[in-house]
Amino acid sequence: MCRRVSTDRQVGESTEPPRSRSRFVTDEQGLAAGAEALIFGVLVFVIGTIIILNAWSVVDAKFATSSAAREAVRAAVEAPPGADLDATAETAAAAAFEGYGRDPTKVSVLWDGTGSGAVQARCAPVQYRVTTTVGVMMVPRLSNRLTFDVSSVYSELIDPFRSGLQESACDF
């Protein structure tokens, strides 16, 4: 006697009854990453963001010091005859530094040219160095003691045809 085979099933279909799934999954089937990978990803993101912010603070400080040095030299070159060039340069640099949204008391303006200070004479070089301190941003609640200096130097010659100044040996 021949048994008849049922044709109701699809090829490859299991004959055992379906398992009941519990409410909580106890295995890691179907997960793309474990918790350690997620924690590591967040850590890399946070550290990367801190590095980028530190780099941008240095770039921003360099822009501010460059602008302050340029304005200090420009103010000293265009100062009226007999003016105190160092005081004029410091005032102009502080104003430019404040224009960048930074504290003007944290900028130092120093004569960086030859000699002991700026001389107001035709064709005389005027060169100032502007320096500020930038703090490195750390993870919150950790000390922020690491700082470094950012400085810029700018120089210019006083106009050789400017009136009211003492004669100088202009080579042109």
PDB file of C-alpha atoms in Angstrom:
ATOM      1  CA  MET A   1       0.000   0.000   0.000  1.00  0.00           C
ATOM      2  CA  CYS A   2       1.191   3.364  -0.957  1.00  0.00           C
ATOM      3  CA  ARG A   3       1.092   6.400   1.237  1.00  0.00           C
ATOM      4  CA  ARG A   4       0.048   9.559  -0.268  1.00  0.00           C
ATOM      5  CA  VAL A   5       2.363  12.551   0.273  1.00  0.00           C
ATOM      6  CA  SER A   6       0.743  15.846   1.092  1.00  0.00           C
ATOM      7  CA  THR A   7       1.543  18.629  -1.380  1.00  0.00           C
ATOM      8  CA  ASP A   8       0.272  21.463   0.857  1.00  0.00           C
ATOM      9  CA  ARG A   9       3.757  22.366   2.091  1.00  0.00           C
ATOM     10  CA  GLN A  10       6.344  24.494   0.262  1.00  0.00           C
ATOM     11  CA  VAL A  11       9.748  23.118  -0.507  1.00  0.00           C
ATOM     12  CA  GLY A  12      12.138  23.695   2.417  1.00  0.00           C
ATOM     13  CA  GLU A  13       9.380  24.516   4.903  1.00  0.00           C
ATOM     14  CA  SER A  14       9.878  23.147   8.377  1.00  0.00           C
ATOM     15  CA  THR A  15       7.475  20.604   9.727  1.00  0.00           C
ATOM     16  CA  GLU A  16       7.994  21.553  13.385  1.00  0.00           C
ATOM     17  CA  PRO A  17       5.612  23.996  14.999  1.00  0.00           C
ATOM     18  CA  PRO A  18       6.774  27.633  15.300  1.00  0.00           C
ATOM     19  CA  ARG A  19       8.618  28.518  18.504  1.00  0.00           C
ATOM     20  CA  SER A  20       7.051  31.031  20.768  1.00  0.00           C
ATOM     21  CA  ARG A  21       9.295  34.088  21.204  1.00  0.00           C
ATOM     22  CA  SER A  22       9.726  35.372  24.694  1.00  0.00           C
ATOM     23  CA  ARG A  23       9.115  39.036  25.430  1.00  0.00           C
ATOM     24  CA  PHE A  24      12.821  39.711  26.040  1.00  0.00           C
ATOM     25  CA  VAL A  25      15.480  38.745  23.554  1.00  0.00           C
ATOM     26  CA  THR A  26      18.280  36.938  25.304  1.00  0.00           C
ATOM     27  CA  ASP A  27      20.632  36.434  22.394  1.00  0.00           C
ATOM     28  CA  GLU A  28      22.457  38.946  20.196  1.00  0.00           C
ATOM     29  CA  GLN A  29      20.898  37.837  16.964  1.00  0.00           C
ATOM     30  CA  GLY A  30      20.085  40.775  14.694  1.00  0.00           C
ATOM     31  CA  LEU A  31      22.184  43.371  16.540  1.00  0.00           C
ATOM     32  CA  ALA A  32      24.580  45.385  14.396  1.00  0.00           C
ATOM     33  CA  ALA A  33      26.907  46.478  17.184  1.00  0.00           C
ATOM     34  CA  GLY A  34      27.339  45.809  20.819  1.00  0.00           C
ATOM     35  CA  ALA A  35      27.211  48.375  23.577  1.00  0.00           C
ATOM     36  CA  GLU A  36      30.994  48.682  23.604  1.00  0.00           C
ATOM     37  CA  ALA A  37      30.971  49.830  19.973  1.00  0.00           C
ATOM     38  CA  LEU A  38      28.337  52.470  20.702  1.00  0.00           C
ATOM     39  CA  ILE A  39      30.278  53.762  23.711  1.00  0.00           C
ATOM     40  CA  PHE A  40      33.478  53.856  21.668  1.00  0.00           C
ATOM     41  CA  GLY A  41      31.686  55.752  18.876  1.00  0.00           C
ATOM     42  CA  VAL A  42      30.378  58.385  21.280  1.00  0.00           C
ATOM     43  CA  LEU A  43      33.830  58.708  22.853  1.00  0.00           C
ATOM     44  CA  VAL A  44      35.460  59.217  19.445  1.00  0.00           C
ATOM     45  CA  PHE A  45      32.817  61.816  18.560  1.00  0.00           C
ATOM     46  CA  VAL A  46      33.321  63.776  21.800  1.00  0.00           C
ATOM     47  CA  ILE A  47      37.130  63.706  21.601  1.00  0.00           C
ATOM     48  CA  GLY A  48      37.030  64.639  17.909  1.00  0.00           C
ATOM     49  CA  THR A  49      34.753  67.573  18.663  1.00  0.00           C
ATOM     50  CA  ILE A  50      37.097  68.809  21.407  1.00  0.00           C
ATOM     51  CA  ILE A  51      40.084  68.574  19.042  1.00  0.00           C
ATOM     52  CA  ILE A  52      38.256  70.516  16.333  1.00  0.00           C
ATOM     53  CA  LEU A  53      37.148  73.197  18.805  1.00  0.00           C
ATOM     54  CA  ASN A  54      40.711  73.573  20.101  1.00  0.00           C
ATOM     55  CA  ALA A  55      42.036  73.926  16.570  1.00  0.00           C
ATOM     56  CA  TRP A  56      39.393  76.519  15.746  1.00  0.00           C
ATOM     57  CA  SER A  57      40.186  78.537  18.892  1.00  0.00           C
ATOM     58  CA  VAL A  58      43.829  78.735  17.768  1.00  0.00           C
ATOM     59  CA  VAL A  59      42.816  79.786  14.251  1.00  0.00           C
ATOM     60  CA  ASP A  60      40.438  82.408  15.648  1.00  0.00           C
ATOM     61  CA  ALA A  61      43.135  83.728  18.002  1.00  0.00           C
ATOM     62  CA  LYS A  62      45.565  83.921  15.079  1.00  0.00           C
ATOM     63  CA  PHE A  63      43.025  85.980  13.088  1.00  0.00           C
ATOM     64  CA  ALA A  64      42.520  88.296  16.069  1.00  0.00           C
ATOM     65  CA  THR A  65      46.238  88.799  16.746  1.00  0.00           C
ATOM     66  CA  SER A  66      46.967  89.333  13.061  1.00  0.00           C
ATOM     67  CA  SER A  67      44.298  92.008  12.838  1.00  0.00           C
ATOM     68  CA  ALA A  68      45.470  93.628  16.079  1.00  0.00           C
ATOM     69  CA  ALA A  69      49.097  93.724  14.891  1.00  0.00           C
ATOM     70  CA  ARG A  70      48.090  95.240  11.561  1.00  0.00           C
ATOM     71  CA  GLU A  71      45.984  97.911  13.270  1.00  0.00           C
ATOM     72  CA  ALA A  72      48.734  98.667  15.818  1.00  0.00           C
ATOM     73  CA  VAL A  73      51.276  99.270  13.067  1.00  0.00           C
ATOM     74  CA  ARG A  74      48.818 101.244  10.967  1.00  0.00           C
ATOM     75  CA  ALA A  75      47.948 103.518  13.886  1.00  0.00           C
ATOM     76  CA  ALA A  76      51.636 104.056  14.711  1.00  0.00           C
ATOM     77  CA  VAL A  77      52.514 104.856  11.098  1.00  0.00           C
ATOM     78  CA  GLU A  78      49.652 107.360  10.775  1.00  0.00           C
ATOM     79  CA  ALA A  79      50.092 108.914  14.229  1.00  0.00           C
ATOM     80  CA  PRO A  80      50.540 112.691  14.340  1.00  0.00           C
ATOM     81  CA  PRO A  81      54.107 113.979  14.779  1.00  0.00           C
ATOM     82  CA  GLY A  82      55.299 113.798  18.366  1.00  0.00           C
ATOM     83  CA  ALA A  83      52.732 111.180  19.473  1.00  0.00           C
ATOM     84  CA  ASP A  84      53.639 108.263  21.724  1.00  0.00           C
ATOM     85  CA  LEU A  85      53.741 105.430  19.195  1.00  0.00           C
ATOM     86  CA  ASP A  86      53.630 102.621  21.744  1.00  0.00           C
ATOM     87  CA  ALA A  87      50.491 103.988  23.448  1.00  0.00           C
ATOM     88  CA  THR A  88      48.841 104.606  20.065  1.00  0.00           C
ATOM     89  CA  ALA A  89      49.677 101.056  18.955  1.00  0.00           C
ATOM     90  CA  GLU A  90      48.365  99.512  22.178  1.00  0.00           C
ATOM     91  CA  THR A  91      45.075 101.412  21.928  1.00  0.00           C
ATOM     92  CA  ALA A  92      44.535 100.408  18.290  1.00  0.00           C
ATOM     93  CA  ALA A  93      45.449  96.764  18.962  1.00  0.00           C
ATOM     94  CA  ALA A  94      43.082  96.558  21.938  1.00  0.00           C
ATOM     95  CA  ALA A  95      40.237  97.996  19.840  1.00  0.00           C
ATOM     96  CA  ALA A  96      40.883  95.509  17.023  1.00  0.00           C
ATOM     97  CA  PHE A  97      41.141  92.643  19.494  1.00  0.00           C
ATOM     98  CA  GLU A  98      37.849  93.660  21.096  1.00  0.00           C
ATOM     99  CA  GLY A  99      36.293  93.734  17.622  1.00  0.00           C
ATOM    100  CA  TYR A 100      36.872  89.991  17.457  1.00  0.00           C
ATOM    101  CA  GLY A 101      34.901  89.512  20.676  1.00  0.00           C
ATOM    102  CA  ARG A 102      37.975  88.893  22.807  1.00  0.00           C
ATOM    103  CA  ASP A 103      39.073  90.497  26.050  1.00  0.00           C
ATOM    104  CA  PRO A 104      41.403  93.422  25.189  1.00  0.00           C
ATOM    105  CA  THR A 105      43.187  93.100  28.540  1.00  0.00           C
ATOM    106  CA  LYS A 106      44.591  89.707  27.469  1.00  0.00           C
ATOM    107  CA  VAL A 107      46.618  91.080  24.579  1.00  0.00           C
ATOM    108  CA  SER A 108      50.212  92.272  24.756  1.00  0.00           C
ATOM    109  CA  VAL A 109      51.633  94.660  22.178  1.00  0.00           C
ATOM    110  CA  LEU A 110      55.430  94.806  21.980  1.00  0.00           C
ATOM    111  CA  TRP A 111      57.825  96.676  19.720  1.00  0.00           C
ATOM    112  CA  ASP A 112      59.478  94.029  17.558  1.00  0.00           C
ATOM    113  CA  GLY A 113      61.663  96.100  15.292  1.00  0.00           C
ATOM    114  CA  THR A 114      65.275  97.146  15.445  1.00  0.00           C
ATOM    115  CA  GLY A 115      66.373  99.513  18.157  1.00  0.00           C
ATOM    116  CA  SER A 116      64.779 100.252  21.482  1.00  0.00           C
ATOM    117  CA  GLY A 117      61.468 101.541  20.184  1.00  0.00           C
ATOM    118  CA  ALA A 118      59.528 103.069  17.338  1.00  0.00           C
ATOM    119  CA  VAL A 119      61.031 106.210  15.824  1.00  0.00           C
ATOM    120  CA  GLN A 120      58.858 108.653  13.942  1.00  0.00           C
ATOM    121  CA  ALA A 121      60.948 109.455  10.885  1.00  0.00           C
ATOM    122  CA  ARG A 122      60.439 109.115   7.161  1.00  0.00           C
ATOM    123  CA  CYS A 123      61.098 105.584   5.871  1.00  0.00           C
ATOM    124  CA  ALA A 124      61.526 104.303   9.441  1.00  0.00           C
ATOM    125  CA  PRO A 125      60.336 100.724   9.922  1.00  0.00           C
ATOM    126  CA  VAL A 126      57.528 100.153  12.418  1.00  0.00           C
ATOM    127  CA  GLN A 127      57.016  96.595  13.587  1.00  0.00           C
ATOM    128  CA  TYR A 128      54.856  95.319  16.428  1.00  0.00           C
ATOM    129  CA  ARG A 129      54.242  91.831  17.806  1.00  0.00           C
ATOM    130  CA  VAL A 130      50.818  91.108  19.303  1.00  0.00           C
ATOM    131  CA  THR A 131      50.529  88.075  21.579  1.00  0.00           C
ATOM    132  CA  THR A 132      47.647  86.450  23.403  1.00  0.00           C
ATOM    133  CA  THR A 133      47.249  83.271  25.423  1.00  0.00           C
ATOM    134  CA  VAL A 134      44.859  80.527  24.338  1.00  0.00           C
ATOM    135  CA  GLY A 135      43.664  77.908  26.812  1.00  0.00           C
ATOM    136  CA  VAL A 136      43.216  74.334  25.676  1.00  0.00           C
ATOM    137  CA  MET A 137      39.668  73.095  26.219  1.00  0.00           C
ATOM    138  CA  MET A 138      39.601  69.922  28.234  1.00  0.00           C
ATOM    139  CA  VAL A 139      36.892  67.501  29.248  1.00  0.00           C
ATOM    140  CA  PRO A 140      34.528  69.287  31.647  1.00  0.00           C
ATOM    141  CA  ARG A 141      35.427  69.191  35.345  1.00  0.00           C
ATOM    142  CA  LEU A 142      39.104  68.646  34.571  1.00  0.00           C
ATOM    143  CA  SER A 143      41.666  71.378  35.089  1.00  0.00           C
ATOM    144  CA  ASN A 144      42.292  73.784  32.251  1.00  0.00           C
ATOM    145  CA  ARG A 145      45.926  74.617  33.003  1.00  0.00           C
ATOM    146  CA  LEU A 146      47.384  73.952  29.576  1.00  0.00           C
ATOM    147  CA  THR A 147      47.822  77.188  27.611  1.00  0.00           C
ATOM    148  CA  PHE A 148      50.012  78.384  24.795  1.00  0.00           C
ATOM    149  CA  ASP A 149      50.775  81.703  23.151  1.00  0.00           C
ATOM    150  CA  VAL A 150      49.551  82.825  19.747  1.00  0.00           C
ATOM    151  CA  SER A 151      51.336  85.801  18.236  1.00  0.00           C
ATOM    152  CA  SER A 152      51.462  87.772  15.014  1.00  0.00           C
ATOM    153  CA  VAL A 153      53.982  90.267  13.704  1.00  0.00           C
ATOM    154  CA  TYR A 154      53.277  93.062  11.266  1.00  0.00           C
ATOM    155  CA  SER A 155      55.603  95.737   9.898  1.00  0.00           C
ATOM    156  CA  GLU A 156      55.351  98.767   7.689  1.00  0.00           C
ATOM    157  CA  LEU A 157      57.453 101.778   6.688  1.00  0.00           C
ATOM    158  CA  ILE A 158      56.465 105.341   7.501  1.00  0.00           C
ATOM    159  CA  ASP A 159      55.588 107.262   4.342  1.00  0.00           C
ATOM    160  CA  PRO A 160      58.715 108.775   2.770  1.00  0.00           C
ATOM    161  CA  PHE A 161      56.800 111.872   1.646  1.00  0.00           C
ATOM    162  CA  ARG A 162      55.047 112.572   4.924  1.00  0.00           C
ATOM    163  CA  SER A 163      55.337 116.142   6.152  1.00  0.00           C
ATOM    164  CA  GLY A 164      56.211 117.211   9.672  1.00  0.00           C
ATOM    165  CA  LEU A 165      58.690 114.419  10.365  1.00  0.00           C
ATOM    166  CA  GLN A 166      62.449 114.532  10.608  1.00  0.00           C
ATOM    167  CA  GLU A 167      64.501 113.701   7.574  1.00  0.00           C
ATOM    168  CA  SER A 168      65.732 110.180   7.112  1.00  0.00           C
ATOM    169  CA  ALA A 169      67.865 108.443   4.558  1.00  0.00           C
ATOM    170  CA  CYS A 170      65.258 106.899   2.291  1.00  0.00           C
ATOM    171  CA  ASP A 171      66.704 104.610  -0.343  1.00  0.00           C
ATOM    172  CA  PHE A 172      64.556 104.747  -3.421  1.00  0.00           C
TER     173      PHE A 172
END
